[in-house]
Coordinates of C-alpha atoms and ligand atoms in Angstrom, one line a residue:
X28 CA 0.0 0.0 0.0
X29 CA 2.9 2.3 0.8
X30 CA 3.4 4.6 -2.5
X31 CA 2.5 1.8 -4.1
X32 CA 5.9 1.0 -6.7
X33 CA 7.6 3.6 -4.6
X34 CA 10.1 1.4 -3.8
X35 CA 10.5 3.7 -0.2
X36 CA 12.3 1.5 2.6
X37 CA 13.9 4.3 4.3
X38 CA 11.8 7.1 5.8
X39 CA 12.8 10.2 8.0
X40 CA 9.6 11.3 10.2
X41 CA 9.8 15.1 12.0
X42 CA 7.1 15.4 14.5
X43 CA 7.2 11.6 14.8
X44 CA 6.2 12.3 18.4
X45 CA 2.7 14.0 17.0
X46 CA -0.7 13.1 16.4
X47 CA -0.1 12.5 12.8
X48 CA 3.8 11.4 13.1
X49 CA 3.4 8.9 15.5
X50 CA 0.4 6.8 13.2
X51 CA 2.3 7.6 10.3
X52 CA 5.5 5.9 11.9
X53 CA 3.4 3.1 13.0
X54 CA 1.8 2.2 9.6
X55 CA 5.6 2.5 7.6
X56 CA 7.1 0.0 10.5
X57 CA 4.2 -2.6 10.2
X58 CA 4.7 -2.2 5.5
X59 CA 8.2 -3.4 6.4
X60 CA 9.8 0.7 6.0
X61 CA 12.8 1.3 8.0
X62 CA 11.8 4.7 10.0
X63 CA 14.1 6.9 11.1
X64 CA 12.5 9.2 14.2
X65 CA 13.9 13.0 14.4
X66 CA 13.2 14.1 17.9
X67 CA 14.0 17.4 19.3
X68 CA 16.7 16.9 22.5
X69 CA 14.0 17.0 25.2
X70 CA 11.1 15.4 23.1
X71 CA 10.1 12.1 25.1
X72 CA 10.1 8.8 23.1
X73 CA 7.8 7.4 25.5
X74 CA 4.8 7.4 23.3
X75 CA 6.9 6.1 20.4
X76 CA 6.9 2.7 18.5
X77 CA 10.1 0.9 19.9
X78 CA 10.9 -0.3 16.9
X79 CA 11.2 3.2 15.0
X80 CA 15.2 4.7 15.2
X81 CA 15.6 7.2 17.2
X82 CA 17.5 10.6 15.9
X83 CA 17.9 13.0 18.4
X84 CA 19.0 16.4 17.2
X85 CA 20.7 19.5 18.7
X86 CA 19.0 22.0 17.2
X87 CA 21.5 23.2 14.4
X88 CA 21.9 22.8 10.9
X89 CA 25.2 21.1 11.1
X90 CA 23.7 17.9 13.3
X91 CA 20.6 17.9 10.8
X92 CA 23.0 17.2 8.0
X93 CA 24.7 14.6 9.6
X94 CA 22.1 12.8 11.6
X95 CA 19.9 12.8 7.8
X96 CA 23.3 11.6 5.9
X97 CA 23.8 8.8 8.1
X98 CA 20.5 7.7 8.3
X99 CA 20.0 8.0 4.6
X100 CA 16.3 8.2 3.9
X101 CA 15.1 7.9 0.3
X102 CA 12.4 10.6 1.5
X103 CA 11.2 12.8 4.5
X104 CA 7.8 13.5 5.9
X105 CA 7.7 16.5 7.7
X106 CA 4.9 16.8 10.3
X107 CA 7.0 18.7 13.1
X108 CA 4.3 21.9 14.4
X109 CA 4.3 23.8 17.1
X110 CA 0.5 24.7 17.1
X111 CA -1.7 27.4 18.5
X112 CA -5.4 28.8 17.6
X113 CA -4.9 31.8 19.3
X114 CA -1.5 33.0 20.2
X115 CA -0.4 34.4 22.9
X116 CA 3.0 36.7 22.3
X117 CA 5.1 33.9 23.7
X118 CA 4.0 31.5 21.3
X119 CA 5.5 33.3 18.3
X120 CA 9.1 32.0 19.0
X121 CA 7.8 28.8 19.3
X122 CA 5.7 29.2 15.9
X123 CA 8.6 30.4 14.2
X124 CA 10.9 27.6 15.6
X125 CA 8.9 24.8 14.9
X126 CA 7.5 25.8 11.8
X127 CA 9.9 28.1 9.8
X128 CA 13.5 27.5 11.3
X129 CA 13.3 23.8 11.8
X130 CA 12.1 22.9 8.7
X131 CA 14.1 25.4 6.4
X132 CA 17.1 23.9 8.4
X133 CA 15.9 20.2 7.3
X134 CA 15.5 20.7 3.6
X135 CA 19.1 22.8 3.8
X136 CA 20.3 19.6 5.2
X137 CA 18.6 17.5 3.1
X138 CA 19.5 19.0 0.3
X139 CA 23.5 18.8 1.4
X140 CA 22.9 15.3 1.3
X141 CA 21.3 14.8 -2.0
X142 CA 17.7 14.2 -0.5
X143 CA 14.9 16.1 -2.5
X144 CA 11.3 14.2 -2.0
X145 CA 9.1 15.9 1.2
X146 CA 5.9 15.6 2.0
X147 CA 5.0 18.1 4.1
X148 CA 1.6 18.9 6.1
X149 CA -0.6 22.6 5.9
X150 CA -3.6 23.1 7.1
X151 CA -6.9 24.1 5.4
X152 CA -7.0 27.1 7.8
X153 CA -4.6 28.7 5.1
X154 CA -7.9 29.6 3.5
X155 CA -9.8 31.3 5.7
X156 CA -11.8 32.8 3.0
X157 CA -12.3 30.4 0.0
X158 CA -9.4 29.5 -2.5
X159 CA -7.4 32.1 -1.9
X160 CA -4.4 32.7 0.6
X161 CA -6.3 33.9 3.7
X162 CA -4.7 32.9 7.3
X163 CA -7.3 32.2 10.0
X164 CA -4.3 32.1 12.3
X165 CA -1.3 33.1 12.7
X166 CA 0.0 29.5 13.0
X167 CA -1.7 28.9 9.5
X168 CA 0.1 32.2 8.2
X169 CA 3.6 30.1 9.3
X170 CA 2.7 27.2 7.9
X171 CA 2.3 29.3 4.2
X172 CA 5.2 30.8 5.2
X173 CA 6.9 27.8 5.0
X174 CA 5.5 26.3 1.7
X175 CA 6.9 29.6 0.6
X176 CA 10.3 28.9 1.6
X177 CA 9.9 25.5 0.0
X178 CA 9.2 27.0 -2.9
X179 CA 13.0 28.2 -3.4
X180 CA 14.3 24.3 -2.3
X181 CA 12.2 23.0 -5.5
X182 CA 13.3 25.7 -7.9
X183 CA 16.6 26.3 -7.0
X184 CA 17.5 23.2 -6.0
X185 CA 15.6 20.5 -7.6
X186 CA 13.3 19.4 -4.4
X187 CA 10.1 17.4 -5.3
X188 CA 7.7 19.0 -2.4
X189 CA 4.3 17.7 -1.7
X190 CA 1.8 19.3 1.0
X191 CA -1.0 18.3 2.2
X192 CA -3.3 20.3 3.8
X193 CA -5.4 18.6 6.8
X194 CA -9.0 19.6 8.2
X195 CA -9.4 18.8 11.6
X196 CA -8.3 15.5 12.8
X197 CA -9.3 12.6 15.4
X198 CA -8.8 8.8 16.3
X199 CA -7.3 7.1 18.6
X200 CA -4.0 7.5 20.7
X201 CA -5.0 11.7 20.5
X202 CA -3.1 13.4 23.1
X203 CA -3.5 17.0 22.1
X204 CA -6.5 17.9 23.8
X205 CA -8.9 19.1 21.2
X206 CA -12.0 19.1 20.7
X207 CA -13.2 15.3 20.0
X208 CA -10.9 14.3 23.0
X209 CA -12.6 17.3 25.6
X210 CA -16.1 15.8 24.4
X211 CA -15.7 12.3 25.1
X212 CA -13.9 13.7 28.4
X213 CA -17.6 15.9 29.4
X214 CA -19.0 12.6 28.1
X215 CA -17.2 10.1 30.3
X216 CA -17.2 12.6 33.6
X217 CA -20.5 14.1 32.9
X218 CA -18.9 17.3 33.3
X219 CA -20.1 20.4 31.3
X220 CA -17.7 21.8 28.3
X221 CA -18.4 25.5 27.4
X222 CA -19.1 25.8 24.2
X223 CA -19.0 28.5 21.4
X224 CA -22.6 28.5 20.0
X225 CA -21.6 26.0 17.9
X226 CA -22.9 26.7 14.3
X227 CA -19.5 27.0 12.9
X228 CA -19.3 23.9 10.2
X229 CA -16.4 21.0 10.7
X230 CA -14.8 18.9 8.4
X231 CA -13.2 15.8 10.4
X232 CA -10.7 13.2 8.8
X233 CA -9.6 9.9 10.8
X234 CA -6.2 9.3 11.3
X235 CA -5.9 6.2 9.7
X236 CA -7.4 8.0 6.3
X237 CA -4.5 10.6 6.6
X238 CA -1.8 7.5 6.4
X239 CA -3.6 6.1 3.0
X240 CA -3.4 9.7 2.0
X241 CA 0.0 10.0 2.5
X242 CA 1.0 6.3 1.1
X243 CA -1.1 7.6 -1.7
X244 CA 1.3 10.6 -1.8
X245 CA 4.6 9.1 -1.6
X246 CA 3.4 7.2 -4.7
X247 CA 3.2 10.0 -6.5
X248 CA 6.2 11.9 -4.9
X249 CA 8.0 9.2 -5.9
X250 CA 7.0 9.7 -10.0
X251 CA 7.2 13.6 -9.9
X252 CA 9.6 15.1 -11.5
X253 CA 12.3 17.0 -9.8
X254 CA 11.5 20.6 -9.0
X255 CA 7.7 20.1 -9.0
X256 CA 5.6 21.6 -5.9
X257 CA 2.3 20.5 -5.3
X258 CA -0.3 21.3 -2.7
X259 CA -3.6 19.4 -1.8
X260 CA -6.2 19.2 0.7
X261 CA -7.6 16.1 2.8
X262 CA -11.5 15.5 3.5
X263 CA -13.5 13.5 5.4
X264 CA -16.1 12.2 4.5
X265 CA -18.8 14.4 6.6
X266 CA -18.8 18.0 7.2
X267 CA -20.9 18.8 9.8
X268 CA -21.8 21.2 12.3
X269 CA -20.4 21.4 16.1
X270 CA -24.2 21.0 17.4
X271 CA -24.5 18.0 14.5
X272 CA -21.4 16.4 16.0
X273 CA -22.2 16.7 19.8
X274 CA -25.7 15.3 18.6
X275 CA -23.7 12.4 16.8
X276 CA -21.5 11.1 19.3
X277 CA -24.7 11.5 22.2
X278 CA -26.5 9.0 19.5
X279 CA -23.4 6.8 18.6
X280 CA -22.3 6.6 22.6
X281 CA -26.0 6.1 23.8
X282 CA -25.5 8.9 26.4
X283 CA -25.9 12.5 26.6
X284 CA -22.6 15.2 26.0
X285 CA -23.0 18.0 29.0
X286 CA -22.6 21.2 26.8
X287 CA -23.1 24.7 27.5
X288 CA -23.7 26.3 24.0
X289 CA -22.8 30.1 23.9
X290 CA -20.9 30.0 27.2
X291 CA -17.7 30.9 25.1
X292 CA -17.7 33.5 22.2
X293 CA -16.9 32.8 18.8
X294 CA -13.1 33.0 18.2
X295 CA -11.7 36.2 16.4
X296 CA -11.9 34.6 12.3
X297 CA -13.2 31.7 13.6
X298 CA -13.7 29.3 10.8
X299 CA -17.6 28.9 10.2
X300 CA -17.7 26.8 6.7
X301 CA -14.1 24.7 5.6
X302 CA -12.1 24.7 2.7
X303 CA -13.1 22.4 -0.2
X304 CA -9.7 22.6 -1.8
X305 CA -8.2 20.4 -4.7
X306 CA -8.5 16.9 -2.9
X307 CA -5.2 14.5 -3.7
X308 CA -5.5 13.1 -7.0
X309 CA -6.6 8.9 -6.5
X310 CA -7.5 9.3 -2.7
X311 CA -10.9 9.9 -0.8
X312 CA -11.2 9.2 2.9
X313 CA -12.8 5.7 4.3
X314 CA -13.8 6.3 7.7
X315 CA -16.8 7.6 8.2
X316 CA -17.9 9.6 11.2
X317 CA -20.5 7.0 13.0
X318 CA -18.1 4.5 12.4
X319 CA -15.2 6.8 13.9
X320 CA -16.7 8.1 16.7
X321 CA -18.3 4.2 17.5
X322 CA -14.7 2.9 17.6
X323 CA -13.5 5.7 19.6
X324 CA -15.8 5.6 21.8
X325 CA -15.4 1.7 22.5
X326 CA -11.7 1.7 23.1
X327 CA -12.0 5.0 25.6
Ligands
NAP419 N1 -3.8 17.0 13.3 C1 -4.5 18.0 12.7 O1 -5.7 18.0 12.9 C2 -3.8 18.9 11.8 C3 -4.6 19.9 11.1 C4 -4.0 20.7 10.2 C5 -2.7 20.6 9.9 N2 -1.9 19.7 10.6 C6 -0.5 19.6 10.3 O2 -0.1 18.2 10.3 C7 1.2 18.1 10.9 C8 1.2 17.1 12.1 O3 0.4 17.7 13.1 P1 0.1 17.0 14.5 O4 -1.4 17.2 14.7 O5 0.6 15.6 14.4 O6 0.9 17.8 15.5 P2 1.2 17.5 17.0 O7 0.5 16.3 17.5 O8 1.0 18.8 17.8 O9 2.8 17.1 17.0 C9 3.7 18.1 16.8 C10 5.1 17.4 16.7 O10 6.0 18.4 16.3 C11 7.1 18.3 17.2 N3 7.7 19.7 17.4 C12 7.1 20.7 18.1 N4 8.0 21.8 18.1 C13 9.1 21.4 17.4 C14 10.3 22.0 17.1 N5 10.5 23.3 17.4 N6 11.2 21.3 16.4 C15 11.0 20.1 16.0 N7 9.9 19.4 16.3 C16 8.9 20.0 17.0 C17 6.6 17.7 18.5 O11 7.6 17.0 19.1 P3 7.9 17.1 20.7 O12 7.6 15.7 21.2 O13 9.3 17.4 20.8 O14 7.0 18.1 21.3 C18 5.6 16.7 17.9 O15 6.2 15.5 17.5 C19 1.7 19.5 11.2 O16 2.4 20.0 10.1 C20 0.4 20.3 11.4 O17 0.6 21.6 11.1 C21 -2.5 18.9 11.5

């Protein structure tokens, strides 16, 4: 299934820690895919499949190089973040760190080493406001920022970059704390979540939909010429509303979701309807939302 003809047995993950990184290392491991793990120093591992190889870098271009030269990946998935809805002013070295520096330091390494096939991740909160550029965050204004910088790796130097760009995202093994996980918390402990009034609309993509996605996308990585630069978006299945998705997991877990609707405000650009973007060519998402939520909800 992995980018299928790709021939891939060596992967570098970034972020392999993450929500994402962590299935995505997972699901190479069990094709067979050597996986190579790029942690930051003081990342813990604890969370990560033992059988992955463990990089730990310093922080500088220089250890990048070597730690990617010795490991010798035929590609990289990038899926490092640091992210924030709204920021705060101490998050912006920490936005600009995780997702500016540290990545233009990887492809400058990369590229040292004669590595030029990324995939990297955006999000659809990059439009804001229909096709066009349009930030909802700042954190989404980084991650264009980066695609940016990306831009000059596969036209100056011959990189074949391809991003995805997520909805929201849920399944199992979710540490981040957002909002499917704070549900089925109010659900479980019967205590009540505030909630915005909730007519914003939400597009949600299972995790195990964003691996085919991006076996899918090393496929074709692997077949694109150098220098190209693509972008595409991920769906699932359903878009529905925040009051249509309380509703859903009350009917799919047989028991009422405390909520208090309008006891938080809106959020400043808060996204009411998603993206529909270009979906990746030979892809659609599996999992639907009963199905999901059902399995979530069974394993909690
Ligand atoms: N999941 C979604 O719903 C969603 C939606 C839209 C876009 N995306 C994009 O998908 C990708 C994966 O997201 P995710 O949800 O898996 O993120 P996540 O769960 O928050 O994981 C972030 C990962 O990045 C690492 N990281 C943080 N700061 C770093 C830094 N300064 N240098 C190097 N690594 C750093 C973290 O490692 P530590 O263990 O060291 O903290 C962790 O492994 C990202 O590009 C994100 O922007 C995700």
């Amino acid at each position: 299934m992995v980018g299928e003809g790709s021939g891939f047995r060596r992967l570098l993950i970034t972020g392999a820690t993450g929500f994402v990184g962590s299935r995505l290392v997972r699901g190479f491991l069990d094709s067979g895919i050597s996986v190579g793990a790029l942690l930051r120093a003081e990342s813990s591992a604890d969370h990560l499949d033992p059988r992955a190889t463990i990089l730990r870098h310093d922080g500088t271009t220089s250890d990048l190089h070597a730690l990617t030269q010795t490991f010798a990946p035929e590609a990289v998935i990038h899926a490092a973040t640091h992210f924030v809805g709204a920021h705060r002013p101490d998050d912006i070295v920490r936005l600009i760190r995780a997702n500016l520096l540290f990545g233009t330091q990887l492809l400058d390494a990369m590229g040292r080493c004669g590595i030029r096939k990324v995939l990297n991740f955006g999000t659809s909160w990059q439009h804001f406001d229909g096709d066009r550029y349009s930030p909802a965050t700042l954190y989404a204004a980084t991650k264009q920022a980066f695609e940016d910088i990306a831009a000059y790796y596969a036209e100056a130097e011959g990189f074949s970059i391809l991003t995805l760009k997520l909805p929201d995202t849920y399944g199992p093994a979710d540490r981040r704390g957002k909002l499917i996980s704070a549900l089925l918390r109010a659900r479980a402990e019967g205590k009540s979540l505030d909630l915005s009034p909730g007519e914003q609309r939400i597009n949600l993509l299972h995790i195990d939909d964003v691996f085919s996605a991006v076996c899918v996308a090393l496929g074709r990585a692997c077949t694109n010429p150098t220098g190209t630069r693509e972008a595409f978006a991920l769906r699932g299945p359903e878009t529905v509303s925040l009051r249509e998705l309380v509703a859903r997991i009350q009917r799919v877990g047989g028991r009422p979701v405390p909520v208090a609707w309008g006891a938080r405000p809106y959020r400043s650009r808060e996204v009411m309807r998603p993206w529909v973007g270009p979906l990746l060519p030979g892809w659609s998402a599996d999992i639907g939302l009963d199905r999901g939520l059902t399995e979530l909800i069974d394993t909690a």
